[in-house]
CSV table of C-alpha atoms in Angstrom, one decimal:
chain,number,residue,atom,x,y,z
A,2,ASP,CA,-41.9,222.8,-12.9
A,3,THR,CA,-41.1,223.9,-9.4
A,4,ALA,CA,-40.4,227.6,-9.3
A,5,VAL,CA,-38.8,227.9,-5.8
A,6,SER,CA,-37.6,224.6,-4.4
A,7,GLN,CA,-36.0,224.0,-1.0
A,8,THR,CA,-34.6,220.9,0.6
A,9,PRO,CA,-35.0,219.1,2.8
A,10,LYS,CA,-38.8,219.4,3.4
A,11,TYR,CA,-38.4,218.0,7.0
A,12,LEU,CA,-35.3,218.3,9.2
A,13,VAL,CA,-35.1,216.8,12.7
A,14,THR,CA,-31.9,217.3,14.6
A,15,GLN,CA,-30.6,217.6,18.1
A,16,MET,CA,-29.5,220.8,19.9
A,17,GLY,CA,-26.0,221.9,19.2
A,18,ASN,CA,-25.9,220.4,15.7
A,19,ASP,CA,-25.1,222.3,12.5
A,20,LYS,CA,-27.5,222.0,9.6
A,21,SER,CA,-28.1,223.5,6.2
A,22,ILE,CA,-31.2,224.2,4.1
A,23,LYS,CA,-30.8,224.7,0.4
A,24,CYS,CA,-33.0,226.8,-1.9
A,25,GLU,CA,-33.0,227.2,-5.7
A,26,GLN,CA,-35.3,229.3,-8.0
A,27,ASN,CA,-35.7,228.8,-11.7
A,28,LEU,CA,-37.6,232.0,-12.3
A,29,GLY,CA,-34.7,234.1,-13.3
A,30,HIS,CA,-35.3,236.4,-10.4
A,31,ASP,CA,-32.6,238.7,-9.0
A,32,THR,CA,-33.7,238.7,-5.3
A,33,MET,CA,-34.0,235.9,-2.8
A,34,TYR,CA,-35.2,235.7,0.8
A,35,TRP,CA,-35.4,233.6,3.9
A,36,TYR,CA,-38.5,233.9,6.1
A,37,LYS,CA,-39.2,232.1,9.4
A,38,GLN,CA,-42.7,231.0,10.3
A,39,ASP,CA,-43.3,230.2,14.0
A,40,SER,CA,-45.8,228.0,15.7
A,41,LYS,CA,-48.4,230.8,15.6
A,42,LYS,CA,-48.0,231.0,11.8
A,43,PHE,CA,-46.3,234.4,12.1
A,44,LEU,CA,-44.0,235.0,9.1
A,45,LYS,CA,-40.9,237.1,9.6
A,46,ILE,CA,-38.2,238.1,7.2
A,47,MET,CA,-34.7,237.0,8.1
A,48,PHE,CA,-32.5,237.8,5.1
A,49,SER,CA,-32.7,239.1,1.5
A,50,TYR,CA,-30.1,238.9,-1.2
A,51,ASN,CA,-30.0,240.7,-4.5
A,52,ASN,CA,-27.7,239.4,-7.2
A,53,LYS,CA,-25.7,237.6,-4.5
A,54,GLU,CA,-25.4,240.7,-2.3
A,55,LEU,CA,-26.9,240.8,1.2
A,56,ILE,CA,-29.6,243.5,1.4
A,57,ILE,CA,-31.6,242.7,4.5
A,58,ASN,CA,-30.4,241.1,7.7
A,59,GLU,CA,-33.1,241.3,10.3
A,60,THR,CA,-31.2,241.1,13.6
A,61,VAL,CA,-30.9,237.3,13.1
A,62,PRO,CA,-28.4,235.6,15.5
A,63,ASN,CA,-25.1,235.1,13.8
A,64,ARG,CA,-25.5,231.4,14.1
A,65,PHE,CA,-27.6,231.8,10.9
A,66,SER,CA,-25.4,232.4,7.9
A,67,PRO,CA,-27.0,232.7,4.4
A,68,LYS,CA,-24.8,232.0,1.4
A,69,SER,CA,-25.6,232.8,-2.2
A,70,PRO,CA,-23.3,231.1,-4.6
A,71,ASP,CA,-25.2,232.6,-7.6
A,72,LYS,CA,-28.4,234.5,-7.9
A,73,ALA,CA,-30.5,231.4,-8.4
A,74,HIS,CA,-29.4,229.9,-5.1
A,75,LEU,CA,-29.7,231.0,-1.5
A,76,ASN,CA,-28.7,228.5,1.2
A,77,LEU,CA,-29.1,228.8,4.9
A,78,HIS,CA,-26.6,227.4,7.3
A,79,ILE,CA,-27.4,227.2,11.0
A,80,ASN,CA,-24.8,226.5,13.7
A,81,SER,CA,-25.3,225.3,17.2
A,82,LEU,CA,-29.0,224.7,16.8
A,83,GLU,CA,-31.3,225.7,19.7
A,84,LEU,CA,-34.8,224.5,20.7
A,85,GLY,CA,-36.1,228.0,19.7
A,86,ASP,CA,-34.9,227.5,16.1
A,87,SER,CA,-37.7,225.0,15.6
A,88,ALA,CA,-40.0,226.5,12.9
A,89,VAL,CA,-40.8,226.4,9.3
A,90,TYR,CA,-38.3,228.2,7.1
A,91,PHE,CA,-39.4,229.5,3.7
A,92,CYS,CA,-37.3,230.6,0.9
A,93,ALA,CA,-38.7,233.1,-1.6
A,94,SER,CA,-37.7,235.0,-4.7
A,95,SER,CA,-38.8,238.2,-6.5
A,96,GLN,CA,-38.0,239.8,-9.8
A,97,ASP,CA,-35.9,242.4,-8.2
A,98,LEU,CA,-35.9,244.9,-5.3
A,99,ASN,CA,-38.7,246.9,-6.9
A,100,ARG,CA,-41.3,247.1,-4.2
A,101,ASN,CA,-44.1,246.2,-6.6
A,102,SER,CA,-42.7,242.8,-7.1
A,103,PRO,CA,-44.5,239.9,-5.5
A,104,LEU,CA,-42.6,237.2,-3.7
A,105,HIS,CA,-42.8,233.6,-4.8
A,106,PHE,CA,-42.4,231.2,-1.9
A,107,GLY,CA,-41.1,227.6,-1.7
A,108,ASN,CA,-43.0,225.0,0.2
A,109,GLY,CA,-41.0,225.3,3.4
A,110,THR,CA,-38.6,223.3,5.5
A,111,ARG,CA,-40.0,222.2,8.8
A,112,LEU,CA,-37.1,222.2,11.3
A,113,THR,CA,-37.5,220.4,14.6
A,114,VAL,CA,-34.8,220.7,17.2
A,115,THR,CA,-34.9,218.2,20.0
B,18,GLY,CA,-51.4,216.4,11.4
B,19,GLU,CA,-50.8,220.0,11.8
B,20,SER,CA,-51.3,221.4,15.3
B,21,VAL,CA,-49.9,224.9,14.7
B,22,GLY,CA,-52.1,227.8,13.8
B,23,LEU,CA,-55.2,226.5,15.5
B,24,HIS,CA,-55.5,229.7,17.5
B,25,LEU,CA,-55.7,231.9,14.5
B,26,PRO,CA,-58.8,234.0,14.1
B,27,THR,CA,-61.1,232.0,11.9
B,28,LEU,CA,-63.8,233.1,9.5
B,29,SER,CA,-66.3,230.4,8.7
B,30,VAL,CA,-68.5,230.7,5.6
B,31,GLN,CA,-70.9,228.6,3.6
B,32,GLU,CA,-69.9,227.5,0.2
B,33,GLY,CA,-71.2,230.0,-2.3
B,34,ASP,CA,-71.2,233.0,0.1
B,35,ASN,CA,-68.9,235.9,-0.2
B,36,SER,CA,-66.0,236.2,2.3
B,37,ILE,CA,-64.4,239.3,3.6
B,38,ILE,CA,-61.1,239.1,5.4
B,39,ASN,CA,-59.8,242.2,7.1
B,40,CYS,CA,-56.3,243.4,8.0
B,41,ALA,CA,-55.0,246.4,9.9
B,42,TYR,CA,-51.5,247.4,8.8
B,43,SER,CA,-49.0,249.3,10.9
B,44,ASN,CA,-47.0,251.7,8.9
B,45,SER,CA,-48.6,254.7,7.3
B,46,ALA,CA,-45.5,255.0,5.0
B,47,SER,CA,-46.1,251.6,3.5
B,48,ASP,CA,-47.1,252.0,-0.2
B,49,TYR,CA,-47.5,248.4,-1.4
B,50,PHE,CA,-49.8,245.7,-0.1
B,51,ILE,CA,-50.2,242.1,-0.9
B,52,TRP,CA,-52.6,239.3,0.0
B,53,TYR,CA,-51.3,235.7,0.3
B,54,LYS,CA,-53.0,232.4,0.7
B,55,GLN,CA,-51.3,229.6,2.5
B,56,GLU,CA,-52.6,226.0,2.3
B,57,SER,CA,-51.6,223.3,4.8
B,58,GLY,CA,-48.0,222.1,4.1
B,59,LYS,CA,-47.4,224.7,1.4
B,60,GLY,CA,-45.8,228.1,1.1
B,61,PRO,CA,-47.7,231.4,0.8
B,62,GLN,CA,-49.2,231.9,-2.6
B,63,PHE,CA,-49.7,235.3,-4.1
B,64,ILE,CA,-53.3,236.3,-4.6
B,65,ILE,CA,-53.5,240.0,-5.4
B,66,ASP,CA,-51.6,243.2,-4.7
B,67,ILE,CA,-52.4,246.9,-4.6
B,68,ARG,CA,-50.4,250.1,-4.5
B,69,SER,CA,-51.2,253.0,-2.2
B,70,ASN,CA,-52.3,255.2,-5.0
B,71,MET,CA,-55.3,252.9,-5.5
B,72,ASP,CA,-58.4,252.2,-3.3
B,73,LYS,CA,-59.6,249.1,-5.0
B,74,ARG,CA,-58.3,246.4,-7.3
B,75,GLN,CA,-60.1,243.4,-8.7
B,76,GLY,CA,-58.9,240.0,-9.8
B,77,GLN,CA,-60.6,236.8,-10.6
B,78,ARG,CA,-63.2,236.3,-7.8
B,79,VAL,CA,-61.1,238.5,-5.5
B,80,THR,CA,-61.2,242.2,-4.7
B,81,VAL,CA,-58.8,244.1,-2.5
B,82,LEU,CA,-59.8,247.3,-0.8
B,83,LEU,CA,-57.4,249.8,0.8
B,84,ASN,CA,-58.4,252.5,3.2
B,85,LYS,CA,-55.3,254.5,4.0
B,86,THR,CA,-57.1,256.8,6.4
B,87,VAL,CA,-57.6,254.0,8.9
B,88,LYS,CA,-54.7,251.8,7.7
B,89,HIS,CA,-57.1,249.0,6.7
B,90,LEU,CA,-56.9,246.4,4.0
B,91,SER,CA,-59.6,243.9,3.1
B,92,LEU,CA,-59.8,240.9,0.8
B,93,GLN,CA,-63.2,240.0,-0.6
B,94,ILE,CA,-63.7,236.5,-2.2
B,95,ALA,CA,-66.8,236.1,-4.2
B,96,ALA,CA,-68.7,232.8,-4.3
B,97,THR,CA,-66.4,231.1,-1.8
B,98,GLN,CA,-65.4,227.5,-2.7
B,99,PRO,CA,-64.0,224.7,-0.6
B,100,GLY,CA,-60.7,225.2,-2.3
B,101,ASP,CA,-60.5,228.6,-0.8
B,102,SER,CA,-60.1,227.1,2.7
B,103,ALA,CA,-56.6,228.3,3.8
B,104,VAL,CA,-54.8,230.8,6.0
B,105,TYR,CA,-54.8,234.3,4.5
B,106,PHE,CA,-52.1,236.9,5.2
B,107,CYS,CA,-51.9,240.5,4.3
B,108,ALA,CA,-48.4,242.0,3.9
B,109,GLU,CA,-47.1,245.6,3.6
B,110,SER,CA,-43.9,246.7,2.0
B,111,LYS,CA,-41.5,249.1,3.6
B,112,GLY,CA,-39.1,249.4,0.8
B,113,TYR,CA,-36.5,247.0,-0.7
B,114,ASN,CA,-39.4,244.7,-1.1
B,115,LYS,CA,-39.2,243.9,2.6
B,116,LEU,CA,-42.6,242.5,3.2
B,117,ILE,CA,-44.0,242.7,6.8
B,118,PHE,CA,-46.7,240.1,7.3
B,119,GLY,CA,-49.9,240.3,9.4
B,120,ALA,CA,-50.9,237.6,11.8
B,121,GLY,CA,-53.1,235.6,9.4
B,122,THR,CA,-56.8,234.6,9.3
B,123,ARG,CA,-58.0,231.1,8.7
B,124,LEU,CA,-60.9,230.8,6.3
B,125,ALA,CA,-63.0,227.7,6.7
B,126,VAL,CA,-65.6,227.0,3.9
B,127,HIS,CA,-68.4,224.7,4.8
B,128,PRO,CA,-70.6,222.8,2.3
């Protein structure tokens, strides 16, 4: 059983296009996140949602719009894709906002913008 | 094949030896710390965590040490196995479970 699943695993697209990445967790967690991992393996938080409410927005360009239809899903829509958006995007979830709550990550979506 | 991450600091150990991976964290106000393991093509996997009111915590074959005086965290892996080969990240929490990740260390285990 996959705890945090994201689709697609690979996404290749051209500059200027709009794309979405979907994420679902079956852990019953209240909080979900999007992280971006660059080519140097550096992981940086983008967004977090708690019970469908936006909690963290880390100065991400407004071309990135997360959407949480329910607490088990957090999708990421990206408009007008740019070359610099190429990265691996990880979805994660945690029990709640309690700081002692480990994050569970999906296996990532590798986005390549050409 | 994966070409990213080749310039990460690398720790090479012999199978069966103990490994120590070090991490310096940035915020003296952080009070929760986690170690993650990331294998190629996968997401980070939780290994062990520690709160700031502790200096040491042990898990199965792993020990995390926290030195708040110098803002240093270490992960010790006993009897390192080939399956331990991965990139290891430390992370600190600044509230609202907002994890700030370190740069990562690649562990290479040789038979």
